[in-house]
Structures are given as structure tokens and as C-alpha cells.
mmCIF file of N, CA, C and O in Angstrom:
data_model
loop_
_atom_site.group_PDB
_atom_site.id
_atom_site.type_symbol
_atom_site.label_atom_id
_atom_site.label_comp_id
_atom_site.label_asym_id
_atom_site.label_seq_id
_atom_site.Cartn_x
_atom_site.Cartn_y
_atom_site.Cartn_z
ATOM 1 N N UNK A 1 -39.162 -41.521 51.430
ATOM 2 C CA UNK A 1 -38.266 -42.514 50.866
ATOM 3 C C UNK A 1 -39.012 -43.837 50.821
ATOM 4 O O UNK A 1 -39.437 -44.314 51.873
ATOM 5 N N UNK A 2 -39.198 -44.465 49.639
ATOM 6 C CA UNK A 2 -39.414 -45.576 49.508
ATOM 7 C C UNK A 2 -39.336 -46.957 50.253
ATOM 8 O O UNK A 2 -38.150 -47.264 50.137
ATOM 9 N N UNK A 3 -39.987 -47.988 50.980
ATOM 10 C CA UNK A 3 -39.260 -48.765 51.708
ATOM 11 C C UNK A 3 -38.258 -49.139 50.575
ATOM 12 O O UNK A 3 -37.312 -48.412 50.879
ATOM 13 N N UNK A 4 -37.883 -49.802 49.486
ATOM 14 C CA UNK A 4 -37.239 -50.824 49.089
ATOM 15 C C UNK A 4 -36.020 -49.687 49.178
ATOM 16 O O UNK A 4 -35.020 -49.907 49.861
ATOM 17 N N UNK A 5 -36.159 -48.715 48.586
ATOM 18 C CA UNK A 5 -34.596 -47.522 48.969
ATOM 19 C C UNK A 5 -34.138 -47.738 50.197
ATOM 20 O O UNK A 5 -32.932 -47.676 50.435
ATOM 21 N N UNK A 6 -35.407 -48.133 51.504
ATOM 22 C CA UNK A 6 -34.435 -48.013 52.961
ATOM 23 C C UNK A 6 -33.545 -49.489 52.552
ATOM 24 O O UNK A 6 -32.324 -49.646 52.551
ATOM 25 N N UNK A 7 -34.413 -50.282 52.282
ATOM 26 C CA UNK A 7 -34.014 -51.746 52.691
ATOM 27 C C UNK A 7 -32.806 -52.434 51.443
ATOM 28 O O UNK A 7 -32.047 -53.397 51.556
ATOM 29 N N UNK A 8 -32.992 -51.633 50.462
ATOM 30 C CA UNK A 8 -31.552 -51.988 49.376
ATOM 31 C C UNK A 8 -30.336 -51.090 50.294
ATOM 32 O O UNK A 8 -29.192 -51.544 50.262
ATOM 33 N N UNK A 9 -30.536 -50.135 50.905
ATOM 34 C CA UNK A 9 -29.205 -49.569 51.861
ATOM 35 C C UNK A 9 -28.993 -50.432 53.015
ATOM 36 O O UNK A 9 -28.004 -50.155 53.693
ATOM 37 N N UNK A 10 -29.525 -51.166 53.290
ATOM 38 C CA UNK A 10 -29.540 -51.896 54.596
ATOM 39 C C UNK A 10 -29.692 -51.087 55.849
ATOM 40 O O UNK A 10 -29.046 -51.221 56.888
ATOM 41 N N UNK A 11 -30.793 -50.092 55.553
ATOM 42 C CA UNK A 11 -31.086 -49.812 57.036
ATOM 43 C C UNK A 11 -32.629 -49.965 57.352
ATOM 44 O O UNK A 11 -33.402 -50.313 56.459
ATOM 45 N N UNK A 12 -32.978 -49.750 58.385
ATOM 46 C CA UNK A 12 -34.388 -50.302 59.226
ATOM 47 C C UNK A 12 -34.742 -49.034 58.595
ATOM 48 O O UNK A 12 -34.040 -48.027 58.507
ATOM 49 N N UNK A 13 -35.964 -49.230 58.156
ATOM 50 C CA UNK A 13 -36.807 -47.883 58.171
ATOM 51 C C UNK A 13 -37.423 -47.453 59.374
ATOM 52 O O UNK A 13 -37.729 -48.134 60.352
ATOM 53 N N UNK A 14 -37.601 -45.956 59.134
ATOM 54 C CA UNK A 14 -38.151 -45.446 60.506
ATOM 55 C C UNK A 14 -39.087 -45.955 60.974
ATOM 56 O O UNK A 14 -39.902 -46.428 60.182
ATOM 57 N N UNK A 15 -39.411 -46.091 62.768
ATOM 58 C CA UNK A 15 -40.625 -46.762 63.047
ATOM 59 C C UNK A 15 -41.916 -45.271 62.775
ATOM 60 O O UNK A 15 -41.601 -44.100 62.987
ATOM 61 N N UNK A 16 -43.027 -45.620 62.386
ATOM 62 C CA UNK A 16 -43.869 -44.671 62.386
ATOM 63 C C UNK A 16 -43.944 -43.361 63.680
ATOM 64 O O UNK A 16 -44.439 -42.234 63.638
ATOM 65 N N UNK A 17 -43.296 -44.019 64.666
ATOM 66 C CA UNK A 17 -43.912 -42.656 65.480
ATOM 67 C C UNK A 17 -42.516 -41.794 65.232
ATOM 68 O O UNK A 17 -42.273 -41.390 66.369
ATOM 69 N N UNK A 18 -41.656 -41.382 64.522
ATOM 70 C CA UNK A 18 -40.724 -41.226 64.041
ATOM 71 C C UNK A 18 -40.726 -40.386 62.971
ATOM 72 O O UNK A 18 -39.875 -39.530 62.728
ATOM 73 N N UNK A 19 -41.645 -40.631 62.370
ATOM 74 C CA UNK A 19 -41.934 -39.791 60.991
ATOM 75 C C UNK A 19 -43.131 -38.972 61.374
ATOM 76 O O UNK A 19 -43.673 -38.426 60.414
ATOM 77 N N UNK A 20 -43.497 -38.827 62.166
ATOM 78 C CA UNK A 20 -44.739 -37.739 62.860
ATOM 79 C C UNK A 20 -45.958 -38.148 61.770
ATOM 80 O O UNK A 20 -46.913 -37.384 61.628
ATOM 81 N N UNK A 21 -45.883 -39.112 61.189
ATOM 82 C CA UNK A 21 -47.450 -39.107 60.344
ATOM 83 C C UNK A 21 -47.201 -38.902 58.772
ATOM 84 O O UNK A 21 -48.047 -38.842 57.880
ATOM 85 N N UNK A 22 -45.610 -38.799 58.667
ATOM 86 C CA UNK A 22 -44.914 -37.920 56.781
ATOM 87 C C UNK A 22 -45.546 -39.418 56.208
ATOM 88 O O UNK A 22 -45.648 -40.500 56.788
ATOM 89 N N UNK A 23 -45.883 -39.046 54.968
ATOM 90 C CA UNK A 23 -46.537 -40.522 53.695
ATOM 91 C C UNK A 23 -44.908 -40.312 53.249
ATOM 92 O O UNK A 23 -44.116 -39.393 53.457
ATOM 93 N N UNK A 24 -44.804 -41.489 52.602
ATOM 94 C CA UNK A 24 -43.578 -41.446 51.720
ATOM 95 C C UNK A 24 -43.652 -40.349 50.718
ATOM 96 O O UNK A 24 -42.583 -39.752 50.586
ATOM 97 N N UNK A 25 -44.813 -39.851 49.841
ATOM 98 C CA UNK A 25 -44.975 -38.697 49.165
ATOM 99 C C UNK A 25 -44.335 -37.530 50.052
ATOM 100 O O UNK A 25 -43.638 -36.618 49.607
ATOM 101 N N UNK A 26 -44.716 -37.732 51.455
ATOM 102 C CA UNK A 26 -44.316 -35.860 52.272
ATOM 103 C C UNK A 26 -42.565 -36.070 51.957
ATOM 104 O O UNK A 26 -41.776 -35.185 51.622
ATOM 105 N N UNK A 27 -42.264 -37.601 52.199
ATOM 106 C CA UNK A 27 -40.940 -37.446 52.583
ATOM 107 C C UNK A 27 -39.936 -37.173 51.254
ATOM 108 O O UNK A 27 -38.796 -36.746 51.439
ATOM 109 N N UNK A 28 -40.423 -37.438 49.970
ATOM 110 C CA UNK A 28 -40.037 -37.667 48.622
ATOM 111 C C UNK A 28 -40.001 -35.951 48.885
ATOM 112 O O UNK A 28 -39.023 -35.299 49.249
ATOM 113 N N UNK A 29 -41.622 -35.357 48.529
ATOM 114 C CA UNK A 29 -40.934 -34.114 48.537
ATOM 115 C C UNK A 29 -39.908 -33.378 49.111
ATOM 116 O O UNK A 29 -39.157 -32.651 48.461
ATOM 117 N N UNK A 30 -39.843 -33.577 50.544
ATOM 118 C CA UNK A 30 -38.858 -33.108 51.307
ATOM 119 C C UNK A 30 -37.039 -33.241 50.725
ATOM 120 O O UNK A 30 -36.111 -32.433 50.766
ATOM 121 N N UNK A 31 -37.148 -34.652 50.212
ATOM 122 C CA UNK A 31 -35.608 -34.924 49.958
ATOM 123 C C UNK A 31 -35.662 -34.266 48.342
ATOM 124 O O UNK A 31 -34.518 -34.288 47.889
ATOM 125 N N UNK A 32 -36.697 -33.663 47.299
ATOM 126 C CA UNK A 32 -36.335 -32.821 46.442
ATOM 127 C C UNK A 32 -35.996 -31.913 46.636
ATOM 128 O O UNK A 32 -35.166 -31.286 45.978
ATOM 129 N N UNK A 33 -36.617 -31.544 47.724
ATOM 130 C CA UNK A 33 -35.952 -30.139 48.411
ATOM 131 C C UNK A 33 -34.885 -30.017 48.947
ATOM 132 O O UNK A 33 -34.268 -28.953 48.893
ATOM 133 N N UNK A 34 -34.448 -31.048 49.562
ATOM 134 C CA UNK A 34 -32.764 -30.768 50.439
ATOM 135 C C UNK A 34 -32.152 -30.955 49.179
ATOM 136 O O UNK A 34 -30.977 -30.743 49.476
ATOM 137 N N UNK A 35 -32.165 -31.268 47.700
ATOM 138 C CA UNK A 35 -31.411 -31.631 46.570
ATOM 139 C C UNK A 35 -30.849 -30.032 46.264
ATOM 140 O O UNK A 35 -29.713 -29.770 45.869
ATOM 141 N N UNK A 36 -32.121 -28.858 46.593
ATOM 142 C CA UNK A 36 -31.191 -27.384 46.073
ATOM 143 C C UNK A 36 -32.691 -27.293 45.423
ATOM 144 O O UNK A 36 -32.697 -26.103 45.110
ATOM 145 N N UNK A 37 -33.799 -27.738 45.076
ATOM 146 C CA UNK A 37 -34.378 -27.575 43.740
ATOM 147 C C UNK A 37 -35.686 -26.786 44.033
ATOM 148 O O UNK A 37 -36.377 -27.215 44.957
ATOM 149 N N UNK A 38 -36.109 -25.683 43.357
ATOM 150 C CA UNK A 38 -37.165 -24.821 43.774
ATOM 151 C C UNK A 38 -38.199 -25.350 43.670
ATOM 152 O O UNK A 38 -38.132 -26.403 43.035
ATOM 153 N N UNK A 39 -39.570 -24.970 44.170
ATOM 154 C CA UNK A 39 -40.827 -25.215 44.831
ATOM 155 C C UNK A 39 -41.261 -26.005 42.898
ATOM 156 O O UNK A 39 -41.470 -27.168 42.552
ATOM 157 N N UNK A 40 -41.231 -24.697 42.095
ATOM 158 C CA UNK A 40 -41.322 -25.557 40.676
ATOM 159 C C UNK A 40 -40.898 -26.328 39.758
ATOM 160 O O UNK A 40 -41.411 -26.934 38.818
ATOM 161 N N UNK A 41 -39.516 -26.166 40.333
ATOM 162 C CA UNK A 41 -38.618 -27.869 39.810
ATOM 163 C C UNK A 41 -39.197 -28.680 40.734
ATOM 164 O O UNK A 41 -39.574 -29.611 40.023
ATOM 165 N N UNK A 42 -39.493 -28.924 41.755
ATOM 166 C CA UNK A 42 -40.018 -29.754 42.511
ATOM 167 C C UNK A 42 -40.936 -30.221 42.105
ATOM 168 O O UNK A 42 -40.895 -31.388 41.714
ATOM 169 N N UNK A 43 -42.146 -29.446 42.051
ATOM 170 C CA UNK A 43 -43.547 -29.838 41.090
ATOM 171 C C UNK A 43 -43.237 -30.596 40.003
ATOM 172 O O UNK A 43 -43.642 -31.751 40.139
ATOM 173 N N UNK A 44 -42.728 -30.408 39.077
ATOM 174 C CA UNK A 44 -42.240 -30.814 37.817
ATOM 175 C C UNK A 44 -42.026 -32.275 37.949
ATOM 176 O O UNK A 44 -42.525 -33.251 37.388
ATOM 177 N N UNK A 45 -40.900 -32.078 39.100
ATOM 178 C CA UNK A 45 -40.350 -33.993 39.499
ATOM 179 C C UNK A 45 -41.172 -34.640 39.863
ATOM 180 O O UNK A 45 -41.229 -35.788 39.422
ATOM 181 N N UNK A 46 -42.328 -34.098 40.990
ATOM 182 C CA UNK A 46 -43.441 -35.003 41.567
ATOM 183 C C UNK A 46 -44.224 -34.880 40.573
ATOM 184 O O UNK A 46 -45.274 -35.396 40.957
ATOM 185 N N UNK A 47 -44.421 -34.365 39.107
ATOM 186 C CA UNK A 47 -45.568 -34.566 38.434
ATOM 187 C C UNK A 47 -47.084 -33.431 38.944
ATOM 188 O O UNK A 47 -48.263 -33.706 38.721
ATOM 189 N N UNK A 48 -46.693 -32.492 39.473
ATOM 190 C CA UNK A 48 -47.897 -31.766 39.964
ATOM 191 C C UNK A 48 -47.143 -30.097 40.247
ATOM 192 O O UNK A 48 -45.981 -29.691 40.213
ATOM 193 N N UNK A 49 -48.216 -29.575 40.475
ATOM 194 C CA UNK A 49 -47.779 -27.843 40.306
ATOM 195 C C UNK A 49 -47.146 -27.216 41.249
ATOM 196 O O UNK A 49 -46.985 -27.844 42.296
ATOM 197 N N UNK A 50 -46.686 -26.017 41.173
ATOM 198 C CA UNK A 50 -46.185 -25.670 42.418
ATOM 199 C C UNK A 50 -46.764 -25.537 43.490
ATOM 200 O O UNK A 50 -46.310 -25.937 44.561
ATOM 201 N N UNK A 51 -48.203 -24.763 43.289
ATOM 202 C CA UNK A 51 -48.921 -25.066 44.274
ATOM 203 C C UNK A 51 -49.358 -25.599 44.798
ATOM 204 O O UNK A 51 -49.696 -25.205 45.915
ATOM 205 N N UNK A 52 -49.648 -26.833 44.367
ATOM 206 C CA UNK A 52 -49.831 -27.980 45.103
ATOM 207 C C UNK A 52 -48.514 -28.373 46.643
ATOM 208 O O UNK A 52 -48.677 -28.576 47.846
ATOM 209 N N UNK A 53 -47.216 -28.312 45.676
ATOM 210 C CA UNK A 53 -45.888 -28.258 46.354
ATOM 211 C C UNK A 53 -45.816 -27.515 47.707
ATOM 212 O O UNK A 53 -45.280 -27.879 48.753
ATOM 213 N N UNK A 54 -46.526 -26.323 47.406
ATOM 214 C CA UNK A 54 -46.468 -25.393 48.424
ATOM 215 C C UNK A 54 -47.636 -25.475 49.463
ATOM 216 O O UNK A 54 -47.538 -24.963 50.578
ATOM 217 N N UNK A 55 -48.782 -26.171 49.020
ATOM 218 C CA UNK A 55 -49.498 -26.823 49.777
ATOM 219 C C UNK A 55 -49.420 -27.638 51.088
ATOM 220 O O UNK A 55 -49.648 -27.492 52.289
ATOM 221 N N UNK A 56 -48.862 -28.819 49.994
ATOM 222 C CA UNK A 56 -48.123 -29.640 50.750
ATOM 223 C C UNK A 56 -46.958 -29.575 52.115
ATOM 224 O O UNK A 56 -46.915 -30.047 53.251
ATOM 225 N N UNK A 57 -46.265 -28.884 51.437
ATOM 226 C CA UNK A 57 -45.162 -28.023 52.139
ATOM 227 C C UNK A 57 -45.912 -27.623 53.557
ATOM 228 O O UNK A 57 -45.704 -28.156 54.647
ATOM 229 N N UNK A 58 -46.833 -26.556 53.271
ATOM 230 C CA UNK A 58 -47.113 -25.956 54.215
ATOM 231 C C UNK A 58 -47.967 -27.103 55.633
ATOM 232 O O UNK A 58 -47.818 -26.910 56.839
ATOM 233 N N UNK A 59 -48.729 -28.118 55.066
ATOM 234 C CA UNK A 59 -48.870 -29.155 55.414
ATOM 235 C C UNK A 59 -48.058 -29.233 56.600
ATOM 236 O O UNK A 59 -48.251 -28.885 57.765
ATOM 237 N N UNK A 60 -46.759 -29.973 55.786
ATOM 238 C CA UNK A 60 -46.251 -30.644 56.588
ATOM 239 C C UNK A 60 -45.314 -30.251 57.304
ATOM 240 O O UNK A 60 -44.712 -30.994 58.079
ATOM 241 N N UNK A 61 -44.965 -28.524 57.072
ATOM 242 C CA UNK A 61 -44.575 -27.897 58.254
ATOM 243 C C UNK A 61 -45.580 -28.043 59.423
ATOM 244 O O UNK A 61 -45.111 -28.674 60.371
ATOM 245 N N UNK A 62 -46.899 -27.590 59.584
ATOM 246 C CA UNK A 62 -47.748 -27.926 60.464
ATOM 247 C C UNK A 62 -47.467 -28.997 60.932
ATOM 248 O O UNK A 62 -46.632 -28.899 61.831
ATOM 249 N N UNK A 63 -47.873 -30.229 60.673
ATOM 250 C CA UNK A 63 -47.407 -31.589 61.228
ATOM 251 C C UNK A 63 -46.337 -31.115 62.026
ATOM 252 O O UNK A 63 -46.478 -30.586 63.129
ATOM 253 N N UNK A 64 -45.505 -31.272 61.573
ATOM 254 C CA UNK A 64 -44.249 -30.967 62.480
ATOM 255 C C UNK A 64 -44.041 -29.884 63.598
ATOM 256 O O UNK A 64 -43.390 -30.043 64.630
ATOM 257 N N UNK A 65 -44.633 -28.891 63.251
ATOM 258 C CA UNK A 65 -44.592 -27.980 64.334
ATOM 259 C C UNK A 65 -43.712 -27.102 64.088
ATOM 260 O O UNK A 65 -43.431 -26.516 65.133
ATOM 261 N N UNK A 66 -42.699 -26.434 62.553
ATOM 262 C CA UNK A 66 -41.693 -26.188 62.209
ATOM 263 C C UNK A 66 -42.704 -25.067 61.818
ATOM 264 O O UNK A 66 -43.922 -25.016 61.987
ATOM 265 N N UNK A 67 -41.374 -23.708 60.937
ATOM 266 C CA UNK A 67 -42.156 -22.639 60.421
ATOM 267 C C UNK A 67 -41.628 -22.849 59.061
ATOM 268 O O UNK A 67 -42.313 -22.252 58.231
ATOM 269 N N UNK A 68 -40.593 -23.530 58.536
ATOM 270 C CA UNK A 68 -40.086 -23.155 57.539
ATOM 271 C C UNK A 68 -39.302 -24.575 56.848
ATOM 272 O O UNK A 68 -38.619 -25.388 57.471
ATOM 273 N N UNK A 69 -39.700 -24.593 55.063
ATOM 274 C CA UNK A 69 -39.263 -25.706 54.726
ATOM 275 C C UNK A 69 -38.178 -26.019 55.070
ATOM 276 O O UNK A 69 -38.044 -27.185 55.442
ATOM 277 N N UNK A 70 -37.152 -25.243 55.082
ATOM 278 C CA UNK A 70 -35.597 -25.530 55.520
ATOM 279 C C UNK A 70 -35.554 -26.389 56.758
ATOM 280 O O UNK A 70 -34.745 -27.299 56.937
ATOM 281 N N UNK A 71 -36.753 -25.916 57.820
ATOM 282 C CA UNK A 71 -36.394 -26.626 59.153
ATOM 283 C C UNK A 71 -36.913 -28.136 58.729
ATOM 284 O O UNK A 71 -36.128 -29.065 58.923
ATOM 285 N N UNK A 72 -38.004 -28.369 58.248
ATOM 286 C CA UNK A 72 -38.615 -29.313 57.637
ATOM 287 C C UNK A 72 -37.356 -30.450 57.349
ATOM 288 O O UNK A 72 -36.773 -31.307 58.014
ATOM 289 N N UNK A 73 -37.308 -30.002 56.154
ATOM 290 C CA UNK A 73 -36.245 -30.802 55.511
ATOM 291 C C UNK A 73 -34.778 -31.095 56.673
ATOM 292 O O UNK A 73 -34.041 -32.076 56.771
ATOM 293 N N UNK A 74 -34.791 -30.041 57.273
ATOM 294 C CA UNK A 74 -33.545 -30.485 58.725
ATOM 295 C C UNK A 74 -34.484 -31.869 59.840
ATOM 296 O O UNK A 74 -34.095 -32.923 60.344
ATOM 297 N N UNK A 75 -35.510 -31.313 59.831
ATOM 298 C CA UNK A 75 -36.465 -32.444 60.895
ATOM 299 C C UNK A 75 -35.887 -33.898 60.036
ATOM 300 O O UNK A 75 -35.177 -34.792 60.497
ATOM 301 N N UNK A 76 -36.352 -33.798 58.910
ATOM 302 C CA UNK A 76 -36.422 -34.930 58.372
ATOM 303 C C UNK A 76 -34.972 -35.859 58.535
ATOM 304 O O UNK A 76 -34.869 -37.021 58.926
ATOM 305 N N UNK A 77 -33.950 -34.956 58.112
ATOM 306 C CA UNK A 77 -32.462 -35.485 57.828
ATOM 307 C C UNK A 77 -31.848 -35.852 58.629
ATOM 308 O O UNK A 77 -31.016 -36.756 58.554
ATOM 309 N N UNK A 78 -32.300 -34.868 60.070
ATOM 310 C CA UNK A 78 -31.468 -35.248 61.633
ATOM 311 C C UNK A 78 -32.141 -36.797 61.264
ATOM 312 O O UNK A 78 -31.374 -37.655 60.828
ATOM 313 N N UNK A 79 -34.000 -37.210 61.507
ATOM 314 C CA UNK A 79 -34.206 -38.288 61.727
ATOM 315 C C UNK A 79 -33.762 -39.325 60.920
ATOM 316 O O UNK A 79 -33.814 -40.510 61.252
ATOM 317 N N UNK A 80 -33.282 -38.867 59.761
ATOM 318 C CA UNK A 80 -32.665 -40.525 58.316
ATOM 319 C C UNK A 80 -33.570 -40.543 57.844
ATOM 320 O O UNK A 80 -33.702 -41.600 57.226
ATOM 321 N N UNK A 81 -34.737 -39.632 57.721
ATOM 322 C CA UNK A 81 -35.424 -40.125 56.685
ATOM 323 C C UNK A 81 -35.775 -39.715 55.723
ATOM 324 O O UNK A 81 -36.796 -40.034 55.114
ATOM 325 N N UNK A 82 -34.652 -38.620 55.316
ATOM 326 C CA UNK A 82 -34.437 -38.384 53.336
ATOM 327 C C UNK A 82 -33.139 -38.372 53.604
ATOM 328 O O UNK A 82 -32.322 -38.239 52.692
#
């Protein structure tokens, strides 16, 4: 999420140790994903392929320590930040 998206809602954006290391790109993808939208509608929206998507994805399950985008995208949402 964009800062100016946190800060036009009026909330604090997350402090970094909070987001485990996500770029606003990890977190963008993530909130296409909690939208319902598959790995290649996803691509499409970010402008890049699925595989890349799934790349990524897999990424930033690692980071996190999760197995699966679903948990991902739950990491993210418990914390507010998609």
C-alpha cells in the first residue's frame, strides 16, 4: 500500500519491523490477491506475467515464514497492511 493511501485514510503506516521487509510492490500484490483475482489477473494489474507473480509470491511467502498465499495475504491483513 502506498504511503499517501495510508496517510489520505488517516492511519500511521506500519513501522518497518512490521512488514517483515514487504516493498510496497510485495504488499500491492498481496492486496490483488485478497481482491479474489488469479495469479494472471494479477499479472495483468501489476503489468508483468504470471510468473513473475508467482515468483514473487513465492518470495514472499519465504520472508514470512508462511506456506501458502492465502496465509500471506492473512499475515498481511491481521497486520493493516493491505
Amino acid at each position: 500500500m502506498p504511503l499517501s493511501d495510508v496517510v489520505s485514510r488517516g492511519e500511521s503506516p506500519a513501522p518497518e519491523s512490521e512488514r517483515a521487509g514487504l516493498s510496497d510492490d510485495d504488499l500491492r500484490l498481496l492486496a490483488e490477491l485478497a481482491k479474489g483475482g488469479t495469479v494472471d489477473k494479477v499479472g495483468r494489474r501489476l503489468d508483468v506475467s504470471g510468473r513473475t507473480v508467482r515468483r514473487r509470491l513465492r518470495a514472499i511467502c519465504d520472508r514470512l515464514g508462511v506456506a501458502t498465499a492465502i496465509e500471506a495475504v492473512a499475515w498481511a491483513a491481521r497486520r493493516r497492511l493491505i
